[in-house]
Amino acid sequence: MSFFQSAERPYIIAGPCSAETREQVLETAAALKGRVHLFRAGIWKPRTKPGSFEGVGIEALQWLQEAKQVYELPVAVEVAEPAHIEAALQYGMDVLWIGARTTVNPFQVQRLADALKGVQVPVMVKNPVNPDIDLWQGAIERFETVGIKNTAAIHRGFSTYNASSPYRNQPNWPIPIELKRRRPELPIICDPSHITGNRNMVAEIAQKAMDMGFEGLMIETHPDPDAAWSDAAQQITPGALLDLLDRLVVRKQHCSDGDKSVDLEYLRQLMDSLDAEIIDLIARRMELSARMGGVKKDSNMTAYQPDRWREIVETRGSHAEKHHLSREFIISLYEKIHDESIRKQLEILQALQKQVKS
Ligand code: PEP
Ligand code: MN
């Protein structure tokens, strides 16, 4: 079993955004001892602008080592340079994590992976700031390729330029779900603190992650959040964290009640046959598109017809609403179907053009 899959889900990681003082580290660890699986603290901080607090550095490794020994809590730090790895291992850090701003850079990730050749330490990889699943998976695989046995992915949301978003980093859930589909054995941990950037929304996102079957949570915890030297708005007190954990409803991935699992199996079979029908219908729709491609060619028309597309968006959107489906959802589905249909028609127009030329 993976290092991160404790007997009881979820695997809980908590601790301050940044280690600030020895007292702050020890006070937080004392309050979390026995209630969380791993203590986190950033000591080298990637900050957006120069002049902000950039972490205490190596000195804080001693405080973390002390917290580990006194409170029997495994400890984790973010590493972004091979020199960070060397220092972290020297001070007995139990787990390392790669920050979102590092995951975006394959050169740097490879340098870090090379520094871990021949070492066995669990590594957690945060998603890159941009929503690129291959970049995220690739970073994890760089560590696995050098022999790291325990890896985990952390979903901390993706950067967007959307002033009206309630989130600091958009939780693009289909991306971690697709990662889980590709790598079923890979533990996925959710970081509601960096997703929300707002302590009032942390519990809601933590619960959502549990409902979606994530293996763990990483939550920033500080004895006096408002006075934190970094990420003040999103940190919660250890007391609030314990309260959040007590209220968390942890759902199982499998059904232990025999009758319910029969019901579920029946519903899944119905869903399988509906999905088969949906695919058959889409195939028939594509055949119609192909025939329309032929007609458009004969009448020398463009594949894309803006008026027709507007009409499709309008009628399909209204039809969706009659069934209490979201208009946006159905339109985005039709955007995909329409794209494919246009691609097919272009293929036909181009194939016919080649025949004419030859
Ligand atoms: C952090 O965990 O404090 C941090 C800097 O996170 P991220 O890399 O997700 O921004
Ligand atoms: Mn932080």
Coordinates of C-alpha atoms and ligand atoms in Angstrom, one line a residue:
M1 CA 0.0 0.0 0.0
S2 CA 1.2 3.5 -0.8
F3 CA 2.8 5.6 1.9
F4 CA -0.1 8.1 1.5
Q5 CA -3.0 5.6 1.8
S6 CA -3.4 5.2 5.5
A7 CA -5.8 2.5 6.7
E8 CA -8.4 5.2 7.2
R9 CA -9.0 7.6 4.4
P10 CA -8.4 10.6 4.3
Y11 CA -4.7 11.1 4.6
I12 CA -4.4 14.5 6.3
I13 CA -1.6 17.0 5.8
A14 CA -1.7 20.3 7.8
G15 CA 0.6 23.0 9.0
P16 CA 1.4 26.6 8.2
C17 CA 1.9 28.0 4.7
S18 CA 5.3 29.2 6.0
A19 CA 7.5 28.3 9.0
E20 CA 7.9 31.7 10.7
T21 CA 9.4 31.1 14.1
R22 CA 10.4 28.1 16.3
E23 CA 7.5 28.9 18.6
Q24 CA 4.9 29.1 15.8
V25 CA 6.1 25.7 14.3
L26 CA 6.1 24.0 17.7
E27 CA 2.7 25.5 18.8
T28 CA 1.0 24.4 15.5
A29 CA 2.6 20.9 15.7
A30 CA 1.5 20.5 19.3
A31 CA -2.1 21.3 18.4
L32 CA -2.1 18.9 15.4
K33 CA -0.2 16.0 17.0
G34 CA -2.0 12.7 16.8
R35 CA -4.8 14.2 14.6
V36 CA -3.0 14.5 11.3
H37 CA -0.7 12.2 9.3
L38 CA 1.9 14.7 8.1
F39 CA 3.0 18.2 9.2
R40 CA 3.7 20.7 6.4
A41 CA 5.6 24.0 6.4
G42 CA 7.1 26.0 3.6
I43 CA 10.6 27.3 4.3
W44 CA 11.6 28.4 0.8
K45 CA 8.6 30.3 -0.5
P46 CA 8.0 31.0 -4.2
R47 CA 6.4 34.6 -4.0
T48 CA 4.8 36.4 -6.9
K49 CA 6.6 39.7 -6.3
P50 CA 10.1 40.5 -5.1
G51 CA 10.3 42.0 -1.6
S52 CA 7.7 39.7 -0.1
F53 CA 8.7 37.3 2.7
E54 CA 10.6 34.5 0.9
G55 CA 10.8 32.0 3.8
V56 CA 13.1 31.5 6.7
G57 CA 15.3 29.0 4.9
I58 CA 17.6 26.3 6.3
E59 CA 17.2 27.6 9.9
A60 CA 13.6 26.4 9.9
L61 CA 14.7 22.8 9.2
Q62 CA 15.8 22.5 12.8
W63 CA 12.4 23.6 14.1
L64 CA 10.7 21.0 11.9
Q65 CA 13.2 18.4 13.1
E66 CA 12.3 19.3 16.7
A67 CA 8.6 19.2 16.0
K68 CA 9.0 15.7 14.4
Q69 CA 10.9 14.4 17.4
V70 CA 8.8 16.0 20.2
Y71 CA 5.4 15.4 18.7
E72 CA 6.2 12.2 16.6
L73 CA 4.8 13.9 13.5
P74 CA 6.3 13.1 10.1
V75 CA 7.3 16.4 8.4
A76 CA 7.2 17.7 4.8
V77 CA 8.7 20.7 3.0
E78 CA 8.5 22.2 -0.5
V79 CA 11.8 21.8 -2.5
A80 CA 12.5 23.8 -5.6
E81 CA 16.3 23.4 -6.0
P82 CA 18.7 20.4 -5.7
A83 CA 20.3 22.2 -2.7
H84 CA 16.9 22.3 -0.9
I85 CA 16.7 18.5 -1.3
E86 CA 20.1 18.0 0.1
A87 CA 19.4 20.1 3.2
A88 CA 15.9 18.7 3.7
L89 CA 17.2 15.1 3.7
Q90 CA 20.1 16.0 6.0
Y91 CA 17.5 17.2 8.6
G92 CA 15.4 14.1 8.2
M93 CA 12.4 15.5 6.4
D94 CA 10.0 12.6 5.8
V95 CA 8.3 13.8 2.6
L96 CA 9.1 16.4 -0.1
W97 CA 6.7 18.3 -2.2
I98 CA 7.1 20.1 -5.5
G99 CA 5.2 23.4 -5.8
A100 CA 2.9 24.5 -8.6
R101 CA 5.4 27.0 -10.0
T102 CA 8.1 24.3 -10.2
T103 CA 5.9 21.6 -11.8
V104 CA 5.6 23.8 -14.9
N105 CA 9.3 23.6 -15.7
P106 CA 10.4 20.2 -17.0
F107 CA 14.1 21.2 -16.8
Q108 CA 13.8 22.0 -13.1
V109 CA 11.7 19.0 -12.3
Q110 CA 14.4 16.8 -14.0
R111 CA 17.1 18.4 -12.0
L112 CA 15.2 17.7 -8.8
A113 CA 14.5 14.1 -9.9
D114 CA 18.2 13.6 -10.7
A115 CA 19.1 14.8 -7.2
L116 CA 16.9 12.0 -5.8
K117 CA 18.6 9.2 -7.7
G118 CA 19.3 6.4 -5.3
V119 CA 17.2 8.0 -2.5
Q120 CA 13.9 6.7 -1.2
V121 CA 11.6 9.5 0.0
P122 CA 8.0 10.1 -0.8
V123 CA 7.4 12.9 -3.2
M124 CA 4.1 14.9 -3.7
V125 CA 3.7 16.8 -6.9
K126 CA 1.4 19.8 -7.0
N127 CA -0.4 20.4 -10.3
P128 CA 1.3 23.0 -12.6
V129 CA -0.3 26.5 -12.5
N130 CA -1.7 26.0 -16.0
P131 CA -4.3 23.3 -16.6
D132 CA -2.0 20.8 -18.4
I133 CA -2.6 17.2 -17.3
D134 CA 0.4 15.9 -19.3
L135 CA 2.8 18.3 -17.7
W136 CA 1.5 17.2 -14.2
Q137 CA 1.6 13.5 -15.0
G138 CA 5.0 14.0 -16.7
A139 CA 6.5 15.6 -13.6
I140 CA 5.3 12.7 -11.4
E141 CA 6.8 10.2 -13.9
R142 CA 10.2 12.0 -13.8
F143 CA 10.4 11.1 -10.1
E144 CA 9.2 7.5 -10.7
T145 CA 11.7 7.1 -13.5
V146 CA 14.6 7.7 -11.1
G147 CA 13.2 5.1 -8.7
I148 CA 10.9 7.1 -6.3
K149 CA 8.4 4.5 -5.2
N150 CA 5.9 6.7 -3.3
T151 CA 4.5 9.5 -5.3
A152 CA 1.2 11.5 -4.9
A153 CA -0.5 14.2 -6.9
I154 CA -1.8 17.4 -5.2
H155 CA -4.7 19.2 -6.8
R156 CA -4.3 22.9 -5.8
G157 CA -6.3 24.5 -8.6
F158 CA -5.3 26.3 -11.8
S159 CA -4.5 29.9 -12.4
T160 CA -7.1 31.9 -14.5
Y161 CA -7.5 35.5 -15.4
N162 CA -11.0 35.7 -14.2
A163 CA -11.7 38.5 -11.8
S164 CA -15.2 37.3 -11.0
S165 CA -14.1 33.8 -9.9
P166 CA -14.7 33.1 -6.2
Y167 CA -11.5 30.9 -6.3
R168 CA -7.9 31.9 -6.0
N169 CA -7.1 29.0 -8.3
Q170 CA -9.8 27.4 -10.3
P171 CA -10.6 23.8 -9.3
N172 CA -10.8 22.2 -12.7
W173 CA -12.1 18.8 -11.4
P174 CA -12.1 16.9 -14.7
I175 CA -8.2 17.2 -14.7
P176 CA -7.6 15.3 -11.4
I177 CA -10.4 12.9 -12.4
E178 CA -8.7 12.1 -15.7
L179 CA -5.3 11.7 -13.9
K180 CA -7.0 9.1 -11.6
R181 CA -8.4 7.3 -14.7
R182 CA -4.9 7.2 -16.2
R183 CA -3.2 6.3 -13.0
P184 CA -5.7 4.5 -10.7
E185 CA -3.1 3.6 -8.0
L186 CA -1.8 7.2 -7.7
P187 CA -3.0 8.9 -4.5
I188 CA -4.6 12.3 -5.2
I189 CA -4.6 14.8 -2.4
C190 CA -6.7 18.0 -2.6
D191 CA -5.4 21.4 -1.3
P192 CA -8.5 23.4 -0.6
S193 CA -6.4 26.3 0.9
H194 CA -4.7 27.2 -2.4
I195 CA -7.9 26.5 -4.4
T196 CA -10.1 28.9 -2.4
G197 CA -7.6 31.4 -1.1
N198 CA -10.3 32.0 1.5
R199 CA -10.7 30.4 4.8
N200 CA -14.5 30.5 4.7
M201 CA -14.6 28.2 1.7
V202 CA -12.0 25.6 2.8
A203 CA -14.4 23.2 4.4
E204 CA -16.8 23.2 1.4
I205 CA -14.0 22.2 -1.0
A206 CA -12.5 19.7 1.4
Q207 CA -16.0 18.0 1.5
K208 CA -16.3 18.1 -2.2
A209 CA -12.9 16.4 -2.5
M210 CA -14.1 13.6 -0.2
D211 CA -17.3 13.2 -2.2
M212 CA -15.2 12.7 -5.3
G213 CA -13.0 10.1 -3.7
F214 CA -9.7 11.9 -3.2
E215 CA -7.3 10.1 -0.9
G216 CA -6.3 13.1 1.2
L217 CA -6.3 16.7 2.1
M218 CA -3.6 19.3 2.5
I219 CA -4.8 22.3 4.6
E220 CA -2.9 25.3 5.7
T221 CA -3.1 25.8 9.5
H222 CA -1.7 28.6 11.6
P223 CA -2.2 29.5 15.3
D224 CA -3.0 33.1 14.3
P225 CA -4.0 33.1 10.7
D226 CA -4.6 36.9 10.3
A227 CA -1.0 37.5 11.4
A228 CA 0.5 34.9 9.0
W229 CA 3.5 36.1 7.0
S230 CA 2.1 34.5 3.8
D231 CA -1.3 33.4 2.6
A232 CA -3.1 34.9 5.7
A233 CA -6.6 34.9 4.1
Q234 CA -6.7 31.2 3.5
Q235 CA -5.2 29.7 6.7
I236 CA -7.3 28.3 9.5
T237 CA -6.5 27.7 13.2
P238 CA -5.7 24.1 14.4
G239 CA -9.0 24.2 16.3
A240 CA -10.9 25.1 13.1
L241 CA -9.1 22.2 11.3
L242 CA -10.0 19.7 13.9
D243 CA -13.6 20.9 13.7
L244 CA -13.5 20.6 9.9
L245 CA -12.2 17.0 10.2
D246 CA -14.9 16.1 12.7
R247 CA -17.6 17.3 10.4
L248 CA -16.2 15.8 7.2
V249 CA -18.4 13.1 5.7
V250 CA -16.0 10.5 4.3
R251 CA -17.6 8.4 1.6
K252 CA -16.4 4.9 0.7
Q253 CA -15.3 4.1 -2.8
H254 CA -17.0 0.7 -2.6
C255 CA -20.3 -0.4 -1.3
S256 CA -20.4 -2.7 1.7
D257 CA -24.2 -3.2 1.8
G258 CA -25.1 -6.2 -0.5
D259 CA -28.5 -4.8 -1.4
K260 CA -27.3 -1.4 -2.3
S261 CA -24.5 -2.8 -4.5
V262 CA -27.1 -4.8 -6.4
D263 CA -29.1 -1.5 -7.0
L264 CA -25.9 0.2 -8.1
E265 CA -25.1 -2.6 -10.5
Y266 CA -28.6 -2.4 -12.0
L267 CA -28.3 1.4 -12.4
R268 CA -24.8 1.0 -14.0
Q269 CA -26.2 -1.5 -16.5
L270 CA -29.0 1.0 -17.5
M271 CA -26.3 3.7 -17.8
D272 CA -24.1 1.4 -20.0
S273 CA -26.9 0.8 -22.4
L274 CA -27.9 4.5 -22.5
D275 CA -24.3 5.4 -23.3
A276 CA -24.2 2.9 -26.1
E277 CA -27.3 4.5 -27.5
I278 CA -25.8 8.0 -27.2
I279 CA -22.7 6.9 -29.1
D280 CA -24.9 5.2 -31.8
L281 CA -26.8 8.4 -32.2
I282 CA -23.7 10.5 -32.5
A283 CA -22.4 8.1 -35.2
R284 CA -25.6 8.6 -37.1
R285 CA -25.4 12.4 -36.7
M286 CA -21.8 12.3 -38.1
E287 CA -23.1 10.3 -41.1
L288 CA -25.6 13.1 -41.8
S289 CA -22.7 15.6 -41.5
A290 CA -20.7 13.7 -44.1
R291 CA -23.7 13.7 -46.5
M292 CA -24.1 17.5 -45.9
G293 CA -20.4 17.9 -46.6
G294 CA -21.0 16.4 -50.1
V295 CA -24.0 18.8 -50.7
K296 CA -22.0 21.8 -49.6
K297 CA -19.2 20.8 -52.0
D298 CA -21.6 20.5 -54.9
S299 CA -23.1 23.9 -54.2
N300 CA -19.7 25.4 -53.5
M301 CA -20.6 26.4 -49.9
T302 CA -18.3 26.7 -46.8
A303 CA -18.3 23.9 -44.3
Y304 CA -18.9 26.3 -41.4
Q305 CA -22.3 28.2 -41.6
P306 CA -22.5 30.8 -38.8
D307 CA -26.3 31.3 -39.0
R308 CA -26.9 27.5 -38.8
W309 CA -24.6 27.3 -35.8
R310 CA -26.4 30.1 -34.0
E311 CA -29.7 28.4 -34.6
I312 CA -28.3 25.1 -33.2
V313 CA -27.0 26.8 -30.1
E314 CA -30.4 28.6 -29.6
T315 CA -32.6 25.5 -30.1
R316 CA -30.5 23.0 -28.3
G317 CA -30.0 25.4 -25.4
S318 CA -33.8 25.9 -25.0
H319 CA -34.5 22.2 -25.4
A320 CA -31.9 21.4 -22.6
E321 CA -33.7 23.9 -20.3
K322 CA -37.0 22.1 -20.8
H323 CA -35.3 19.0 -19.3
H324 CA -33.8 21.1 -16.5
L325 CA -30.4 20.6 -17.9
S326 CA -27.9 23.5 -17.8
R327 CA -27.9 25.5 -21.1
E328 CA -24.1 26.0 -20.7
F329 CA -23.5 22.3 -20.3
I330 CA -25.4 21.3 -23.4
I331 CA -23.9 24.1 -25.5
S332 CA -20.4 23.1 -24.5
L333 CA -21.3 19.5 -25.5
Y334 CA -22.6 20.7 -28.8
E335 CA -19.4 22.8 -29.4
K336 CA -17.5 19.6 -29.3
I337 CA -19.9 17.7 -31.6
H338 CA -20.0 20.6 -34.0
D339 CA -16.2 20.9 -34.1
E340 CA -16.0 17.2 -35.0
S341 CA -18.7 17.6 -37.6
I342 CA -16.9 20.6 -39.2
R343 CA -13.6 18.7 -39.2
K344 CA -15.3 15.8 -41.0
Q345 CA -16.9 18.1 -43.6
L346 CA -13.5 19.8 -44.2
E347 CA -12.0 16.4 -44.8
I348 CA -14.6 15.7 -47.4
L349 CA -14.3 19.1 -49.1
Q350 CA -10.5 18.7 -49.2
A351 CA -10.6 15.1 -50.5
L352 CA -12.9 16.2 -53.3
Q353 CA -10.7 19.2 -54.2
K354 CA -7.7 16.8 -54.5
Q355 CA -9.7 14.6 -56.9
V356 CA -10.7 17.6 -59.0
K357 CA -7.0 18.7 -59.2
S358 CA -5.6 15.2 -60.1
Ligands
PEP1 C1 2.3 26.2 -0.6 O1 1.9 25.0 -0.5 O2 2.4 27.0 0.3 C2 2.5 26.7 -2.0 C3 3.4 27.7 -2.3 O3 1.6 26.2 -2.9 P1 1.5 26.2 -4.5 O4 2.8 25.6 -5.0 O5 0.3 25.3 -4.7 O6 1.2 27.6 -4.9
MN2 MN 0.6 28.8 0.9

